[in-house]
């Protein structure tokens, strides 16, 4: 596996991460059309990306961060085939090298289903093991997501 840093994504990379997003996140968070996903990405300020690619150059993981309201926010999506191999931790280590703080919303329950019908497993414990703190006051409760804010500081 190889980690590739980018300030922006190519058209083909966007298509691959769009598919990764729709396959690995809860179905309620999926994008129906790639154009919607492109619009989401276009509206993120000061983006950076880390792609995790296999020997065939297929994207198996994607980290991205961006600026929102003077805070650095991020998300990680890994193909479920590579969970538990330390690759998510490695992506976080690469991100932490260049940032002083990272914020994210994390689904903290196991009730949502992915597009393939499998349960979406909350990654909250993964982030706690990697030095993030869970907010006791900041929650996101929307029609399509129930999540808690997490934060990491150097």
XYZ file of N, CA and C in Angstrom:
462
model
N 0.847 -1.187 0.000
C 0.000 0.000 0.000
C 0.888 1.245 0.000
N 0.413 2.252 -0.681
C 1.159 3.505 -0.803
C 0.253 4.659 -0.385
N 0.842 5.631 0.320
C 0.124 6.838 0.724
C 0.525 7.967 -0.212
N -0.463 8.645 -0.789
C -0.206 9.730 -1.739
C -0.900 10.989 -1.233
N -0.125 12.060 -1.060
C -0.684 13.336 -0.596
C -1.056 14.188 -1.799
N -2.195 14.872 -1.692
C -2.700 15.722 -2.779
C -3.357 16.972 -2.182
N -3.269 18.077 -2.925
C -4.032 19.273 -2.542
C -5.393 19.278 -3.224
N -5.514 18.509 -4.302
C -6.809 18.355 -4.977
C -6.839 16.974 -5.623
N -8.027 16.554 -6.012
C -8.208 15.229 -6.600
C -8.453 15.329 -8.098
N -7.946 14.369 -8.834
C -8.224 14.300 -10.271
C -9.660 13.807 -10.477
N -10.140 13.884 -11.699
C -11.494 13.420 -12.025
C -11.641 11.937 -11.685
N -10.654 11.131 -12.049
C -10.748 9.687 -11.777
C -10.648 9.392 -10.280
N -9.819 10.150 -9.553
C -9.731 9.969 -8.101
C -11.051 10.334 -7.429
N -11.692 11.415 -7.893
C -12.998 11.792 -7.335
C -14.022 10.684 -7.528
N -14.003 10.055 -8.681
C -14.938 8.960 -8.940
C -14.682 7.796 -7.982
N -13.423 7.463 -7.767
C -13.102 6.358 -6.854
C -13.479 6.674 -5.413
N -13.218 7.911 -4.949
C -13.569 8.225 -3.559
C -15.085 8.381 -3.397
N -15.771 8.816 -4.439
C -17.242 8.848 -4.445
C -17.787 7.434 -4.213
N -17.232 6.464 -4.922
C -17.669 5.075 -4.763
C -17.298 4.531 -3.387
N -16.104 4.870 -2.901
C -15.674 4.450 -1.565
C -16.622 5.019 -0.511
N -16.937 6.315 -0.621
C -17.871 6.982 0.289
C -19.200 6.229 0.313
N -19.765 6.004 -0.859
C -21.086 5.369 -0.932
C -21.075 3.911 -0.477
N -19.952 3.228 -0.616
C -19.871 1.828 -0.189
C -19.601 1.662 1.299
N -18.847 2.585 1.901
C -18.387 2.384 3.275
C -19.121 3.205 4.327
N -19.653 4.354 3.972
C -20.427 5.136 4.940
C -21.862 4.607 4.985
N -22.615 4.961 6.037
C -24.026 4.551 6.076
C -24.762 5.020 4.821
N -25.697 4.199 4.380
C -26.435 4.510 3.151
C -27.119 5.873 3.230
N -27.554 6.270 4.434
C -28.222 7.571 4.607
C -27.320 8.741 4.226
N -26.006 8.528 4.245
C -25.053 9.597 3.919
C -24.563 9.529 2.478
N -25.083 8.590 1.717
C -24.584 8.417 0.349
C -25.074 9.531 -0.569
N -24.318 9.718 -1.626
C -24.676 10.682 -2.666
C -25.281 9.912 -3.828
N -26.411 10.386 -4.322
C -27.092 9.711 -5.438
C -26.313 9.875 -6.743
N -25.763 11.064 -6.935
C -25.055 11.367 -8.180
C -23.677 11.936 -7.871
N -22.748 11.666 -8.762
C -21.389 12.167 -8.572
C -21.354 13.693 -8.559
N -22.257 14.339 -9.295
C -22.308 15.799 -9.308
C -22.561 16.386 -7.928
N -23.405 15.739 -7.137
C -23.663 16.189 -5.758
C -22.389 16.095 -4.927
N -21.667 15.000 -5.106
C -20.420 14.782 -4.381
C -19.377 15.819 -4.794
N -19.288 16.098 -6.090
C -18.366 17.126 -6.588
C -18.670 18.480 -5.959
N -19.956 18.806 -5.843
C -20.363 20.072 -5.224
C -19.940 20.111 -3.763
N -20.135 19.007 -3.042
C -19.696 18.921 -1.645
C -18.202 19.224 -1.550
N -17.402 18.563 -2.371
C -15.951 18.768 -2.328
C -15.569 20.195 -2.704
N -16.211 20.727 -3.726
C -15.886 22.070 -4.215
C -16.099 23.127 -3.131
N -17.051 22.890 -2.240
C -17.377 23.868 -1.205
C -16.501 23.766 0.043
N -15.589 22.809 0.096
C -14.686 22.678 1.242
C -13.493 23.610 1.058
N -13.186 24.384 2.085
C -12.095 25.361 2.022
C -10.770 24.724 2.457
N -9.681 25.130 1.790
C -8.315 24.717 2.149
C -8.195 23.201 2.315
N -8.586 22.476 1.292
C -8.562 21.014 1.336
C -7.158 20.441 1.209
N -6.969 19.289 1.829
C -5.825 18.429 1.516
C -6.299 16.985 1.627
N -5.621 16.109 0.911
C -6.053 14.719 0.801
C -4.861 13.788 0.962
N -5.124 12.618 1.533
C -4.161 11.522 1.528
C -4.911 10.308 0.990
N -4.395 9.765 -0.091
C -4.995 8.578 -0.698
C -4.167 7.359 -0.318
N -4.836 6.281 -0.028
C -4.185 5.002 0.230
C -4.493 4.107 -0.964
N -3.462 3.777 -1.729
C -3.677 3.010 -2.961
C -2.967 1.662 -2.879
N -3.581 0.660 -3.507
C -2.989 -0.675 -3.515
C -2.010 -0.811 -4.679
N -1.483 -1.988 -4.851
C -0.468 -2.236 -5.887
C -0.994 -1.965 -7.296
N -2.321 -2.089 -7.474
C -2.946 -1.820 -8.776
C -3.382 -0.364 -8.921
N -2.971 0.482 -7.958
C -3.300 1.915 -7.929
C -4.788 2.180 -7.682
N -5.488 1.212 -7.110
C -6.899 1.396 -6.744
C -6.956 2.030 -5.355
N -7.791 3.048 -5.202
C -7.905 3.745 -3.922
C -8.645 2.858 -2.925
N -7.965 2.563 -1.800
C -8.527 1.732 -0.732
C -8.829 2.545 0.519
N -8.313 3.772 0.556
C -8.548 4.632 1.704
C -8.399 6.081 1.302
N -9.116 6.929 2.008
C -9.084 8.361 1.701
C -9.223 9.150 2.989
N -8.257 10.028 3.218
C -8.306 11.011 4.301
C -8.433 12.360 3.632
N -9.270 13.220 4.185
C -9.286 14.598 3.703
C -9.529 15.520 4.878
N -8.953 16.719 4.779
C -9.225 17.735 5.783
C -9.518 19.047 5.086
N -10.103 19.955 5.852
C -10.540 21.233 5.303
C -10.788 22.189 6.460
N -10.886 23.468 6.121
C -11.119 24.511 7.117
C -12.606 24.845 7.146
N -13.173 24.889 8.355
C -14.566 25.305 8.541
C -14.628 26.120 9.834
N -15.078 27.355 9.718
C -15.221 28.249 10.874
C -13.944 28.281 11.721
N -12.815 28.484 11.051
C -11.498 28.597 11.679
C -11.041 27.355 12.429
N -11.631 26.205 12.131
C -11.179 24.942 12.697
C -10.819 23.994 11.552
N -9.869 23.106 11.802
C -9.490 22.089 10.821
C -10.340 20.846 11.080
N -11.109 20.458 10.059
C -11.993 19.294 10.117
C -11.457 18.211 9.208
N -11.825 16.971 9.477
C -11.307 15.863 8.680
C -12.316 14.720 8.624
N -12.045 13.801 7.720
C -12.763 12.523 7.661
C -11.829 11.488 7.060
N -12.069 10.242 7.412
C -11.311 9.116 6.858
C -12.316 8.056 6.430
N -12.071 7.485 5.271
C -12.860 6.339 4.815
C -11.876 5.268 4.357
N -12.008 4.074 4.920
C -11.195 2.939 4.489
C -12.102 1.845 3.951
N -11.658 1.209 2.898
C -12.351 0.024 2.400
C -12.396 -0.991 3.544
N -13.559 -1.565 3.816
C -13.695 -2.477 4.956
C -12.766 -3.689 4.848
N -12.306 -4.008 3.647
C -11.363 -5.121 3.465
C -10.032 -4.882 4.170
N -9.684 -3.613 4.420
C -8.378 -3.324 5.016
C -8.483 -2.816 6.450
N -9.659 -2.893 7.063
C -9.789 -2.501 8.469
C -8.926 -3.421 9.339
N -8.422 -2.870 10.442
C -7.686 -3.673 11.413
C -6.249 -3.978 11.045
N -5.705 -3.292 10.062
C -4.323 -3.545 9.624
C -3.380 -2.393 9.968
N -3.860 -1.405 10.737
C -3.016 -0.284 11.128
C -2.934 0.828 10.102
N -3.648 0.701 8.991
C -3.544 1.706 7.927
C -4.282 2.997 8.272
N -5.389 2.903 8.994
C -6.093 4.102 9.447
C -5.236 4.901 10.416
N -4.567 4.202 11.322
C -3.658 4.866 12.260
C -2.519 5.543 11.504
N -1.992 4.887 10.487
C -0.897 5.470 9.695
C -1.357 6.738 8.976
N -2.561 6.720 8.408
C -3.081 7.933 7.758
C -3.202 9.061 8.782
N -3.719 8.741 9.973
C -3.837 9.770 11.017
C -2.465 10.314 11.408
N -1.473 9.451 11.520
C -0.120 9.907 11.857
C 0.396 10.882 10.805
N 0.170 10.579 9.535
C 0.588 11.491 8.461
C -0.138 12.829 8.566
N -1.423 12.793 8.871
C -2.200 14.030 9.008
C -1.732 14.841 10.210
N -1.451 14.173 11.313
C -1.030 14.859 12.541
C 0.328 15.535 12.385
N 1.150 15.059 11.444
C 2.453 15.683 11.206
C 2.309 17.125 10.756
N 1.230 17.443 10.039
C 1.094 18.787 9.465
C 0.040 19.646 10.158
N -0.668 19.092 11.116
C -1.746 19.831 11.781
C -1.498 19.935 13.278
N -2.072 20.965 13.889
C -2.029 21.111 15.343
C -3.317 20.653 15.999
N -4.371 20.558 15.178
C -5.676 20.175 15.706
C -6.499 19.569 14.575
N -7.305 18.579 14.914
C -8.233 17.968 13.961
C -9.576 17.770 14.645
N -10.644 18.104 13.934
C -12.011 17.948 14.436
C -12.796 17.069 13.477
N -13.702 16.295 14.026
C -14.536 15.460 13.172
C -15.852 15.115 13.837
N -16.806 14.697 13.031
C -18.070 14.145 13.520
C -17.986 12.641 13.365
N -18.295 11.911 14.419
C -18.205 10.454 14.380
C -19.525 9.845 14.829
N -20.042 8.962 14.008
C -21.238 8.206 14.385
C -20.847 7.329 15.567
N -21.603 7.447 16.665
C -21.227 6.746 17.899
C -22.217 5.641 18.279
N -22.817 5.032 17.276
C -23.732 3.907 17.500
C -23.580 2.937 16.331
N -24.165 1.767 16.460
C -24.058 0.739 15.414
C -25.422 0.393 14.824
N -26.263 1.394 14.617
C -27.618 1.152 14.105
C -27.760 1.382 12.605
N -26.832 2.092 11.993
C -26.953 2.421 10.574
C -26.451 1.276 9.702
N -27.027 1.186 8.517
C -26.605 0.156 7.562
C -25.935 0.795 6.356
N -24.963 0.051 5.821
C -24.293 0.473 4.596
C -25.140 0.056 3.399
N -24.736 0.510 2.234
C -25.465 0.223 1.001
C -25.639 -1.281 0.760
N -24.659 -2.072 1.179
C -24.720 -3.521 0.959
C -25.536 -4.258 2.026
N -26.123 -3.501 2.970
C -26.955 -4.104 4.009
C -26.221 -4.433 5.296
N -24.882 -4.389 5.282
C -24.112 -4.649 6.501
C -24.242 -3.477 7.461
N -24.102 -3.763 8.762
C -24.117 -2.695 9.751
C -22.853 -1.849 9.615
N -23.019 -0.546 9.801
C -21.883 0.372 9.844
C -21.377 0.364 11.281
N -20.143 -0.054 11.471
C -19.563 -0.094 12.811
C -18.977 1.263 13.164
N -19.384 1.798 14.299
C -18.880 3.092 14.743
C -17.362 3.047 14.895
N -16.666 4.051 14.343
C -15.214 4.113 14.500
C -14.769 4.888 15.748
N -15.702 5.211 16.645
C -15.369 6.052 17.798
C -14.197 5.486 18.603
N -14.207 4.202 18.923
C -13.112 3.625 19.718
C -11.771 3.735 18.999
N -11.772 3.604 17.681
C -10.550 3.787 16.898
C -9.968 5.179 17.150
N -10.813 6.203 17.096
C -10.324 7.568 17.295
C -9.867 7.799 18.731
N -10.589 7.265 19.701
C -10.179 7.415 21.098
C -8.810 6.767 21.321
N -8.570 5.599 20.722
C -7.262 4.924 20.837
C -6.158 5.727 20.169
N -6.523 6.580 19.217
C -5.544 7.386 18.487
C -5.437 8.812 19.015
N -5.828 9.014 20.276
C -5.577 10.283 20.944
C -6.642 11.349 20.810
N -7.782 11.029 20.223
C -8.867 11.999 20.108
C -9.691 12.005 21.388
N -10.299 13.144 21.654
C -11.213 13.262 22.787
C -12.625 13.440 22.268
N -13.562 12.830 22.961
C -14.980 12.915 22.605
C -15.595 14.083 23.361
N -16.291 14.942 22.650
C -16.967 16.077 23.273
C -18.134 15.581 24.123
N -18.323 16.227 25.263
C -19.481 15.881 26.099
C -20.669 16.784 25.792
N -20.453 17.820 24.975
C -21.558 18.745 24.680
C -21.908 18.867 23.200
N -20.952 18.604 22.311
C -21.199 18.823 20.881
C -21.699 17.555 20.194
N -22.961 17.592 19.769
C -23.576 16.483 19.035
C -24.223 17.018 17.775
N -24.304 16.166 16.795
C -24.988 16.470 15.547
C -26.166 15.509 15.464
N -27.370 16.047 15.488
C -28.582 15.219 15.405
C -29.410 15.719 14.232
N -29.229 15.070 13.089
C -29.952 15.423 11.879
C -30.718 14.208 11.372
N -31.536 14.416 10.373
C -32.334 13.324 9.813
C -31.458 12.158 9.349
N -30.301 12.478 8.758
C -29.471 11.424 8.179
C -28.233 11.052 8.991
N -28.021 11.716 10.140
C -26.831 11.386 10.939
C -27.037 11.754 12.406
N -26.534 10.886 13.263
C -26.438 11.136 14.696
C -24.977 10.901 15.050
N -24.280 11.963 15.480
C -22.835 11.853 15.676
C -22.369 12.743 16.818
N -21.180 12.445 17.307
C -20.548 13.222 18.361
C -19.279 13.859 17.779
N -18.941 15.036 18.295
C -17.718 15.710 17.846
C -16.519 15.105 18.564
N -15.448 14.907 17.791
C -14.175 14.477 18.363
C -13.122 15.519 18.017
N -12.086 15.586 18.864
C -11.019 16.569 18.649
C -9.683 15.962 19.076
N -8.660 16.275 18.285
C -7.282 15.937 18.635
C -6.479 17.227 18.611
N -5.589 17.371 19.620
C -4.664 18.513 19.670
C -3.260 17.998 19.919
N -2.287 18.683 19.298
C -0.865 18.350 19.521
C -0.495 18.594 20.954
